[in-house]
PDB file of N, CA and C in Angstrom:
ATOM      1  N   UNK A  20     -31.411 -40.888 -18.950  1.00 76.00           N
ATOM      2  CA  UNK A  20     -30.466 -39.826 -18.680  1.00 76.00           C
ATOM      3  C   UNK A  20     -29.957 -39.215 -19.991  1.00 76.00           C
ATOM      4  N   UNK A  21     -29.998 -40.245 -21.166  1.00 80.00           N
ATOM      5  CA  UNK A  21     -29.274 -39.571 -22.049  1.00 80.00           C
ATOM      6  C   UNK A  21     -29.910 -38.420 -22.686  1.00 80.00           C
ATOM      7  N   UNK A  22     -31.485 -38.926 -22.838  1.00 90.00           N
ATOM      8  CA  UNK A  22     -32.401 -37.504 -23.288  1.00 90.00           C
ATOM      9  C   UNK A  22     -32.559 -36.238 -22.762  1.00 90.00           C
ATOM     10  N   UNK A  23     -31.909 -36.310 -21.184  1.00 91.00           N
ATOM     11  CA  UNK A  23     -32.428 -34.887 -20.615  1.00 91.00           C
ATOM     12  C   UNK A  23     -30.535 -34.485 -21.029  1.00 91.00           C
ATOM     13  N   UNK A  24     -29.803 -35.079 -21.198  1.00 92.00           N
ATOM     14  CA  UNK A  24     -27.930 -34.450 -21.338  1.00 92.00           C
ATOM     15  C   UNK A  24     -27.870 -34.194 -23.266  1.00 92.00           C
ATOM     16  N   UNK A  25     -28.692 -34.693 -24.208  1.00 94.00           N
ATOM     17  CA  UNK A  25     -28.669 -34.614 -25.192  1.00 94.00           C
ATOM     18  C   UNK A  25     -28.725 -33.245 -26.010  1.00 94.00           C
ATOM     19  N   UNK A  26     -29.874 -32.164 -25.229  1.00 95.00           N
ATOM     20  CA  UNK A  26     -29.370 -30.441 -25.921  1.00 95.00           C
ATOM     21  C   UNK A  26     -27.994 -30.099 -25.459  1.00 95.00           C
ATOM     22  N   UNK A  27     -27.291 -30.663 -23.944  1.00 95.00           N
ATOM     23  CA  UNK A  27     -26.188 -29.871 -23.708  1.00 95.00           C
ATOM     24  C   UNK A  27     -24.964 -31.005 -24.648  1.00 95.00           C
ATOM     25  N   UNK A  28     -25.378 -31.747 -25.121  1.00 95.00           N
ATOM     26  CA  UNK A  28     -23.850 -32.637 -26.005  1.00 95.00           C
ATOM     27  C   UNK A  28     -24.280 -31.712 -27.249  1.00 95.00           C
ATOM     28  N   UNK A  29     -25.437 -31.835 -28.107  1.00 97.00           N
ATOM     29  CA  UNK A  29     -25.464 -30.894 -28.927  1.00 97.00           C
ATOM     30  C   UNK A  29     -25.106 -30.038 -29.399  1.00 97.00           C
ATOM     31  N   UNK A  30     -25.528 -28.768 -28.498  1.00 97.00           N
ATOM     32  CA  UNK A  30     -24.906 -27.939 -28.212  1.00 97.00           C
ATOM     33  C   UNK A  30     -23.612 -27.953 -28.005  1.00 97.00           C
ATOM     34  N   UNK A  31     -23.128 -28.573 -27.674  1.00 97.00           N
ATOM     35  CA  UNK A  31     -21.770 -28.448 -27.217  1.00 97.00           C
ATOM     36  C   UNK A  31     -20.520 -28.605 -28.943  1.00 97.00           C
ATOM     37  N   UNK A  32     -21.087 -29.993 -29.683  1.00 97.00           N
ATOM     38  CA  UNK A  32     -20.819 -30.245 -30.489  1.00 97.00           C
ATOM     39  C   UNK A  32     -20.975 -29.205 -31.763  1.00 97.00           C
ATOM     40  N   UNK A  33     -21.845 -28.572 -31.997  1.00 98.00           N
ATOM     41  CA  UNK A  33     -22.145 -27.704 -32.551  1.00 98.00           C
ATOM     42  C   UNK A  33     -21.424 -26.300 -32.961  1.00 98.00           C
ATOM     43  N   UNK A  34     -20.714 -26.370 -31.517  1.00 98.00           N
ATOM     44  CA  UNK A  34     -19.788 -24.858 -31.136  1.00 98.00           C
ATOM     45  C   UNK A  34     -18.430 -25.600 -31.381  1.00 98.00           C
ATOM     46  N   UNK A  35     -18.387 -26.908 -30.753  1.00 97.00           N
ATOM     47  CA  UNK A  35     -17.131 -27.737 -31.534  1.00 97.00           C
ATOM     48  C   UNK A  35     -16.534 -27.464 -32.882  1.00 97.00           C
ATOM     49  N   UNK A  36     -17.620 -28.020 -33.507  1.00 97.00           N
ATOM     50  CA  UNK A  36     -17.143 -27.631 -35.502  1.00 97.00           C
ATOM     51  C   UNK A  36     -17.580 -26.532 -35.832  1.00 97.00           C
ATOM     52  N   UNK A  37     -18.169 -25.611 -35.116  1.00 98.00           N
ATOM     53  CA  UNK A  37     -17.769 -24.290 -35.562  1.00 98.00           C
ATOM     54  C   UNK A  37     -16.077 -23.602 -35.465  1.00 98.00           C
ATOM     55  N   UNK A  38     -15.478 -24.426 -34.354  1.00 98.00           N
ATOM     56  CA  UNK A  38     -14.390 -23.409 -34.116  1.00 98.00           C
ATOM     57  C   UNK A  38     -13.316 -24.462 -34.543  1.00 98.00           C
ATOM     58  N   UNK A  39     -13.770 -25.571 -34.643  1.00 98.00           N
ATOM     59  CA  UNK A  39     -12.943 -26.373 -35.820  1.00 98.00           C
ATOM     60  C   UNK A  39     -12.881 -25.990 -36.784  1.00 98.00           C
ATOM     61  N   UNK A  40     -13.968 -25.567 -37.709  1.00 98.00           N
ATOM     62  CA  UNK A  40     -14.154 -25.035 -39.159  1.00 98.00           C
ATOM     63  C   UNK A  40     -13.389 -23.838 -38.995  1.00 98.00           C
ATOM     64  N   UNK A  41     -13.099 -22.736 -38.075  1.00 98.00           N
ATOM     65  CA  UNK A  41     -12.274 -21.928 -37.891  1.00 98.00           C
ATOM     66  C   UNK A  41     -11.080 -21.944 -37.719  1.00 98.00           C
ATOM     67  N   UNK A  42     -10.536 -22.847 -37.097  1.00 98.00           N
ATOM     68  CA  UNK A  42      -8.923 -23.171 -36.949  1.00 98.00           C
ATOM     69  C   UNK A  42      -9.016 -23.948 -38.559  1.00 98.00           C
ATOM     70  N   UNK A  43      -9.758 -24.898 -39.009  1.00 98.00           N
ATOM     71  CA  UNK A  43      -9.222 -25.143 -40.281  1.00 98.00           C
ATOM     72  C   UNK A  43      -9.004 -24.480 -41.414  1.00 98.00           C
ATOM     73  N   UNK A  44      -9.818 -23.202 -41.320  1.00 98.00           N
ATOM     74  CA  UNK A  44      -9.966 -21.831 -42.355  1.00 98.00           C
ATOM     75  C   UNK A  44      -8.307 -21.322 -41.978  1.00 98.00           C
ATOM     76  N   UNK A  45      -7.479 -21.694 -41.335  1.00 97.00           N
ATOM     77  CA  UNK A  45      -6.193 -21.392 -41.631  1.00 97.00           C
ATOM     78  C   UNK A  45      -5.801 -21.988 -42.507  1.00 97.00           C
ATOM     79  N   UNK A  46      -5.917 -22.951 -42.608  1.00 97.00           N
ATOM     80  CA  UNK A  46      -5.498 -24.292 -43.610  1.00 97.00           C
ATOM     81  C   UNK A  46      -6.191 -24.047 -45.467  1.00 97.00           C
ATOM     82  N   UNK A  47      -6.959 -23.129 -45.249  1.00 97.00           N
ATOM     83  CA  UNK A  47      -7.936 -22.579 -46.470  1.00 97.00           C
ATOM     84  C   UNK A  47      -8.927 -23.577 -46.633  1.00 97.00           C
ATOM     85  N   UNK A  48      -9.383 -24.170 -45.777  1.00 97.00           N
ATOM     86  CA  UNK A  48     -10.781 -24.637 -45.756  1.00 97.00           C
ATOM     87  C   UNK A  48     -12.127 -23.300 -45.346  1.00 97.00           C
ATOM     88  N   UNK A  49     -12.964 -23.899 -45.855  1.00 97.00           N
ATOM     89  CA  UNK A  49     -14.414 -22.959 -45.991  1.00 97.00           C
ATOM     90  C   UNK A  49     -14.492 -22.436 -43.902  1.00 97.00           C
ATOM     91  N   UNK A  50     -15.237 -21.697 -43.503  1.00 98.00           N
ATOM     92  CA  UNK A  50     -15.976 -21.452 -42.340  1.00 98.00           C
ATOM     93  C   UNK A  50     -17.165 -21.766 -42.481  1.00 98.00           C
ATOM     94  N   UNK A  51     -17.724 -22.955 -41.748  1.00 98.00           N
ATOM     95  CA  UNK A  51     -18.931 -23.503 -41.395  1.00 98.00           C
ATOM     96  C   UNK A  51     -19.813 -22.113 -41.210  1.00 98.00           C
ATOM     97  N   UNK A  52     -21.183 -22.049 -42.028  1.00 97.00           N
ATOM     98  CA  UNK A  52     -22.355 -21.204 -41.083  1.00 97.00           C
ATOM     99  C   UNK A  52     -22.813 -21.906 -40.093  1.00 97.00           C
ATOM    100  N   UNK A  53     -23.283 -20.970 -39.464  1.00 97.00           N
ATOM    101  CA  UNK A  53     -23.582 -21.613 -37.840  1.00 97.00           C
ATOM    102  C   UNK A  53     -24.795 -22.479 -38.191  1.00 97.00           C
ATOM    103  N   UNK A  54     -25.711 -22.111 -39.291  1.00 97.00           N
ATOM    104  CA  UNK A  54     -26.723 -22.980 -39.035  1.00 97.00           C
ATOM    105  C   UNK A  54     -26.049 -24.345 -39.510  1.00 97.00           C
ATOM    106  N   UNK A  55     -24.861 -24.330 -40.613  1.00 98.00           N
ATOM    107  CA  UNK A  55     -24.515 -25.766 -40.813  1.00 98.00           C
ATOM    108  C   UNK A  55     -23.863 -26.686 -39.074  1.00 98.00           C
ATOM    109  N   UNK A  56     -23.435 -26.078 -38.486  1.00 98.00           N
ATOM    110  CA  UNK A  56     -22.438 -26.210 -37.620  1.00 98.00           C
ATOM    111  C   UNK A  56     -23.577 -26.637 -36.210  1.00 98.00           C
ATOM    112  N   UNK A  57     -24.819 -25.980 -36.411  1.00 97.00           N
ATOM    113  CA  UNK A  57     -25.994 -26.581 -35.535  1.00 97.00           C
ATOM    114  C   UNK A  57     -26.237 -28.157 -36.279  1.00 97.00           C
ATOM    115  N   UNK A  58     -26.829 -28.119 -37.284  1.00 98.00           N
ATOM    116  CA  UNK A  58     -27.286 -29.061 -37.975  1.00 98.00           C
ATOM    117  C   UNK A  58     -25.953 -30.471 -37.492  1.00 98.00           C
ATOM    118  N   UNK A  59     -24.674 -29.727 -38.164  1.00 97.00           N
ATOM    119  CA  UNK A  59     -23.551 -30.642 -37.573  1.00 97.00           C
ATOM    120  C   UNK A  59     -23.970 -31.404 -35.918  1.00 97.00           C
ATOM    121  N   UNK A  60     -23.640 -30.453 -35.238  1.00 97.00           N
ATOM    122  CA  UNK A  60     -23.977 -30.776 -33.624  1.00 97.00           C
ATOM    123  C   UNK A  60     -25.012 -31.403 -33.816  1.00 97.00           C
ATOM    124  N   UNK A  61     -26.110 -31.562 -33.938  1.00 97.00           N
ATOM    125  CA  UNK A  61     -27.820 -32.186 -33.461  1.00 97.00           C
ATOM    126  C   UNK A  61     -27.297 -33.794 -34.197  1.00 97.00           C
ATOM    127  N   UNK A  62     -26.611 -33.985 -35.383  1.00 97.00           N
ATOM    128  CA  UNK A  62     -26.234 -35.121 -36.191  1.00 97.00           C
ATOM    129  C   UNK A  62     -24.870 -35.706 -34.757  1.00 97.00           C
ATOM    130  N   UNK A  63     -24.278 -34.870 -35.121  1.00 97.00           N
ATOM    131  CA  UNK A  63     -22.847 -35.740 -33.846  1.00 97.00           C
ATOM    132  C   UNK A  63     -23.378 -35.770 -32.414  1.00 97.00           C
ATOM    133  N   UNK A  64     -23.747 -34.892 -32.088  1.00 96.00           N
ATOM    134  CA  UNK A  64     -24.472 -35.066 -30.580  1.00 96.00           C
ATOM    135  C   UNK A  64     -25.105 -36.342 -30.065  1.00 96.00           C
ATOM    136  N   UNK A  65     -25.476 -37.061 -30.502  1.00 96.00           N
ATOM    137  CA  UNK A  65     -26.231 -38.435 -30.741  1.00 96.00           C
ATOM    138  C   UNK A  65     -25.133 -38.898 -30.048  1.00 96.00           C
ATOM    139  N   UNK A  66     -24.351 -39.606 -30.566  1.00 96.00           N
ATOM    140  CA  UNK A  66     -22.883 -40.309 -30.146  1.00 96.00           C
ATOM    141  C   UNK A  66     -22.477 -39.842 -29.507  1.00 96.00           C
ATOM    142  N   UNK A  67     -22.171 -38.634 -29.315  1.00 95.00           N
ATOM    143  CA  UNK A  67     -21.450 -38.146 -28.141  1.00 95.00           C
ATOM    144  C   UNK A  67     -22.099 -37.990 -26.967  1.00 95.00           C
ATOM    145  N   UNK A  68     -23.702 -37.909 -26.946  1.00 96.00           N
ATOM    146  CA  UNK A  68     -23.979 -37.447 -25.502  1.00 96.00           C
ATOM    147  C   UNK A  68     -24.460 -39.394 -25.096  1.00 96.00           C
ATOM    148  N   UNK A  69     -24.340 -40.103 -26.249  1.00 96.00           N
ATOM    149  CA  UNK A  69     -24.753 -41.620 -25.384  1.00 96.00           C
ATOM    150  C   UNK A  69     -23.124 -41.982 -25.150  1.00 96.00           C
ATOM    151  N   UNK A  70     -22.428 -41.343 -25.377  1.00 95.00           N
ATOM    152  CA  UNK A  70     -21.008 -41.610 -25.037  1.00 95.00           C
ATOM    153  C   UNK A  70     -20.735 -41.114 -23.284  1.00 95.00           C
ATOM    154  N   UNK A  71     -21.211 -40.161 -22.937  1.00 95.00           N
ATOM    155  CA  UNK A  71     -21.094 -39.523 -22.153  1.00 95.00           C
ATOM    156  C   UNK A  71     -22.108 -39.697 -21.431  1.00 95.00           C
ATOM    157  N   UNK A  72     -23.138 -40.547 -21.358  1.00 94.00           N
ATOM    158  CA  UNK A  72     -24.185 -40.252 -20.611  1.00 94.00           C
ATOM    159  C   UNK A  72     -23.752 -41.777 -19.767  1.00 94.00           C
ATOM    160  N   UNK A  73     -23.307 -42.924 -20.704  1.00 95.00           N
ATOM    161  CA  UNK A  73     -22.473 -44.131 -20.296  1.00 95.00           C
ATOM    162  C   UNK A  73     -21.220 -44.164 -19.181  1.00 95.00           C
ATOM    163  N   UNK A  74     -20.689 -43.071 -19.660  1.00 96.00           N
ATOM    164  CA  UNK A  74     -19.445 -43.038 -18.592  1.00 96.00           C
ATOM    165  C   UNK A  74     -20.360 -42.500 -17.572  1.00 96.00           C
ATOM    166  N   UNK A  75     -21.142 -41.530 -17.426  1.00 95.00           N
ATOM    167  CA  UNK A  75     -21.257 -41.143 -15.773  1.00 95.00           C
ATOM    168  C   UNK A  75     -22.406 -42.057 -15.201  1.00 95.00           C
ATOM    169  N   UNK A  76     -23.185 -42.899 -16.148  1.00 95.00           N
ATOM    170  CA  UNK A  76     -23.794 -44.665 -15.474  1.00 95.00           C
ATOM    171  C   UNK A  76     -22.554 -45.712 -14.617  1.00 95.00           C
ATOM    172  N   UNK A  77     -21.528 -45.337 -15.652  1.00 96.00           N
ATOM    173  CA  UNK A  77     -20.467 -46.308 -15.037  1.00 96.00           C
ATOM    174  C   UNK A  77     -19.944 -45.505 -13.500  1.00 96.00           C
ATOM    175  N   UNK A  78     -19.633 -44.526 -13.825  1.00 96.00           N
ATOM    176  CA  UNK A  78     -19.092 -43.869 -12.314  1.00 96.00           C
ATOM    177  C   UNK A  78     -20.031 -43.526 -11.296  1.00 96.00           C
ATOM    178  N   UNK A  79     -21.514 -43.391 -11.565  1.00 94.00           N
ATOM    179  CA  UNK A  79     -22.598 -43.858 -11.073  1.00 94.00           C
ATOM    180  C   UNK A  79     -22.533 -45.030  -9.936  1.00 94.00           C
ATOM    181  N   UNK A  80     -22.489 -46.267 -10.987  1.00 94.00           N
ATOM    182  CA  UNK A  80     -22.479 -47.518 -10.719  1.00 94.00           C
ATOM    183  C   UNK A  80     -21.281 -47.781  -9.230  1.00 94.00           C
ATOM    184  N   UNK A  81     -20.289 -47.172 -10.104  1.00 95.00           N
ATOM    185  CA  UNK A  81     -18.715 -47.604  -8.852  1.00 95.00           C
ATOM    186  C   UNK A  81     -18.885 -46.645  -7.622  1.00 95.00           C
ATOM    187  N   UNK A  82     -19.622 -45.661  -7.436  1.00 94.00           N
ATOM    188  CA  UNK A  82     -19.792 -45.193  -6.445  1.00 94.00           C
ATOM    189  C   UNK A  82     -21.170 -46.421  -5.516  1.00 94.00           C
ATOM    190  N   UNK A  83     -21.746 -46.861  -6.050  1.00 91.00           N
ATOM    191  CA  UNK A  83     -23.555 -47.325  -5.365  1.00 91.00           C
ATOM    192  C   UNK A  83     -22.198 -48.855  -4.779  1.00 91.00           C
ATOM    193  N   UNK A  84     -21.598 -49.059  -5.906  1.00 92.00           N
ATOM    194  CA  UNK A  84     -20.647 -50.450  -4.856  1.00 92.00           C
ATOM    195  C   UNK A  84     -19.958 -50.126  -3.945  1.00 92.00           C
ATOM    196  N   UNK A  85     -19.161 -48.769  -4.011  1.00 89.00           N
ATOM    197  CA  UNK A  85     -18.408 -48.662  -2.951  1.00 89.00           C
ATOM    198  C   UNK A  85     -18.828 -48.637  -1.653  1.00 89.00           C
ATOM    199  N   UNK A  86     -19.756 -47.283  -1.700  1.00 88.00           N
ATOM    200  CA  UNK A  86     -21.030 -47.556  -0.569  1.00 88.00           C
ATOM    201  C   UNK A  86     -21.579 -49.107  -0.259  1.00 88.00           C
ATOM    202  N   UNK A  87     -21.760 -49.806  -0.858  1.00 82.00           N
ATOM    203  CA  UNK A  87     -22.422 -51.278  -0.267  1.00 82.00           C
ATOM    204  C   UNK A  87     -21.248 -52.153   0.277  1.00 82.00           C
ATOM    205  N   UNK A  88     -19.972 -51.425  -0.172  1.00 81.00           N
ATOM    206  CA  UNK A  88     -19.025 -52.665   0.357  1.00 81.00           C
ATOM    207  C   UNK A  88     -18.108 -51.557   1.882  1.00 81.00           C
ATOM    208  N   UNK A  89     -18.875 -50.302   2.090  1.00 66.00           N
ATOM    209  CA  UNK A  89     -19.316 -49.980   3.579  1.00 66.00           C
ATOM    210  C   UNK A  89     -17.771 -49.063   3.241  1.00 66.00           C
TER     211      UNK A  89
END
């Protein structure tokens, strides 16, 4: 499961520290280029989509018991 949810954590992460790098450019930090901010995502995405791919095994899981205990 985690390989087919892994472009959408990516992705997701990606647009993350882009608009992080933007709220921090108040602060006078740099603005991420997007290609850094991809590169970012494809590196953090890893962790985050086996983070996320775990929780919905677990809520997975508590639904297949509930059903068996009728």
């Amino acid at each position: 499961m985690t390989v087919v949810l892994y472009p959408f954590g990516a992705g997701a992460m990606a647009v993350n520290l882009f608009f992080l790098s933007l709220i921090l450019s108040w602060l006078g930090w740099r603005v991420l280029l997007p290609t850094e901010a991809i590169i970012g995502g494809l590196i953090l995405g890893v962790p985050a989509t086996w983070a996320f791919a775990r929780h919905i095994r677990r809520l997975m899981d508590r639904v297949d018991q509930s059903q068996e205990r009728g």
